[in-house]
Amino acid sequence: MNWVILDMMGVIFEVADDVNDLLVPYIQGRDSSLSSKRIGELYTKASLGRISSYDLWSQLGFESEYPDIEKDYLDRCLKLDPDFVNIARCLKESYSLAVLSNDVKEWSSYIRSKFGLNELFKVVDGHA
């Protein structure tokens, strides 16, 4: 069977640049003193598995709000492409589907579970 390999952002979810278009405005809406550079650096560390999502929020100054702030961000900001699930189900009839994405491990696990995405994919890899 042939494979179709997908990225999370801009394919499964509507926004392609989740850091600059979603995460930075969300965080700066809570603390405008945090620079987009600092937010991006910490996100990169988390997406590479060098720090946990807890460490990301803590180093941004939101330790006392964790895990509620993380759930709020993921629930309010990440929007599934409205056509994706139907398209993926059609593709799954003829292809094996996989996700290859550099994202925060804990976030990926939560959103795959929330949207029922695990049933669509044979492989989900954030460490390749």
XYZ file of C-alpha atoms in Angstrom:
128
model
C 0.000 0.000 0.000
C 1.188 3.520 -0.770
C 1.544 6.188 1.885
C 0.313 9.755 2.188
C 2.379 11.701 4.721
C 0.845 14.859 6.134
C 1.954 17.759 8.286
C -0.285 18.938 11.135
C -0.231 22.675 10.621
C -1.715 24.089 7.454
C -2.979 20.654 6.421
C -4.907 19.109 9.300
C -5.304 22.420 11.109
C -6.241 25.655 9.366
C -3.248 27.790 10.338
C 0.150 26.915 8.886
C 2.319 29.070 11.157
C 0.879 28.293 14.559
C 3.728 29.952 16.427
C 3.506 33.417 14.863
C -0.190 33.401 14.025
C -1.569 31.747 17.175
C 0.878 31.189 20.029
C 2.626 34.576 20.003
C -0.613 36.620 19.951
C -2.169 34.367 22.600
C 0.784 34.757 24.968
C 1.287 38.454 24.279
C -2.415 38.966 24.980
C -1.679 37.753 28.500
C 1.736 39.385 28.899
C 2.704 41.993 26.325
C 6.253 42.212 27.691
C 7.136 38.789 26.234
C 8.856 39.087 22.868
C 7.920 36.977 19.889
C 11.590 35.964 19.717
C 11.540 34.562 23.270
C 8.258 32.755 22.673
C 9.597 31.289 19.432
C 12.843 30.145 21.045
C 11.016 28.325 23.836
C 8.526 26.800 21.411
C 11.403 25.506 19.284
C 12.996 23.882 22.328
C 9.681 22.262 23.250
C 8.998 21.086 19.699
C 12.446 19.469 19.592
C 11.776 17.687 22.883
C 14.438 19.628 24.786
C 11.884 20.983 27.268
C 8.383 19.856 28.219
C 5.238 21.854 27.636
C 5.215 22.550 31.381
C 8.712 24.027 31.074
C 7.600 26.153 28.125
C 4.732 27.724 30.065
C 6.821 28.048 33.236
C 9.685 29.801 31.483
C 7.174 32.208 29.961
C 5.946 33.050 33.462
C 2.697 31.062 33.487
C 3.693 28.262 35.864
C 0.792 28.950 38.237
C -1.692 28.775 35.333
C -0.472 25.424 33.998
C -2.129 23.153 32.789
C -5.239 25.335 32.396
C -3.454 27.848 30.167
C -2.272 25.083 27.845
C -5.747 23.588 27.498
C -7.238 27.050 26.930
C -4.691 27.803 24.210
C -5.183 24.486 22.427
C -8.981 24.559 22.700
C -9.414 28.179 21.650
C -6.721 28.628 19.052
C -6.216 25.396 17.113
C -8.981 24.898 14.557
C -9.270 21.677 12.596
C -9.639 22.194 8.861
C -13.367 21.567 8.372
C -12.784 19.325 5.341
C -9.873 17.320 6.701
C -11.603 14.385 8.422
C -13.789 13.554 5.416
C -10.844 13.823 3.038
C -8.663 11.680 5.323
C -11.349 8.995 5.556
C -11.549 8.863 1.765
C -7.756 8.707 1.439
C -7.569 5.992 4.096
C -9.538 3.640 1.827
C -6.650 3.551 -0.668
C -3.604 4.733 1.266
C -1.879 4.410 4.598
C -1.824 7.806 6.300
C 0.952 9.200 8.463
C 1.681 12.482 10.212
C 5.212 13.870 10.309
C 5.294 17.100 12.248
C 7.553 19.088 14.527
C 5.287 20.029 17.368
C 5.149 19.886 21.133
C 4.661 16.235 22.105
C 2.085 16.900 24.819
C 0.095 19.229 22.559
C 0.098 16.754 19.701
C -1.154 13.962 21.925
C -3.958 16.134 23.315
C -5.189 17.443 19.968
C -5.012 14.049 18.245
C -7.147 12.621 21.033
C -9.526 15.595 21.149
C -10.269 15.462 17.429
C -10.171 11.655 17.086
C -7.233 11.789 14.693
C -5.391 8.714 15.975
C -7.881 6.413 14.257
C -7.011 7.940 10.889
C -3.247 7.368 10.950
C -0.983 4.335 10.963
C 2.002 6.439 12.039
C 2.329 9.725 13.906
C 5.923 10.892 14.284
C 7.197 14.114 15.759
C 10.788 12.960 16.153
C 11.928 12.030 12.652
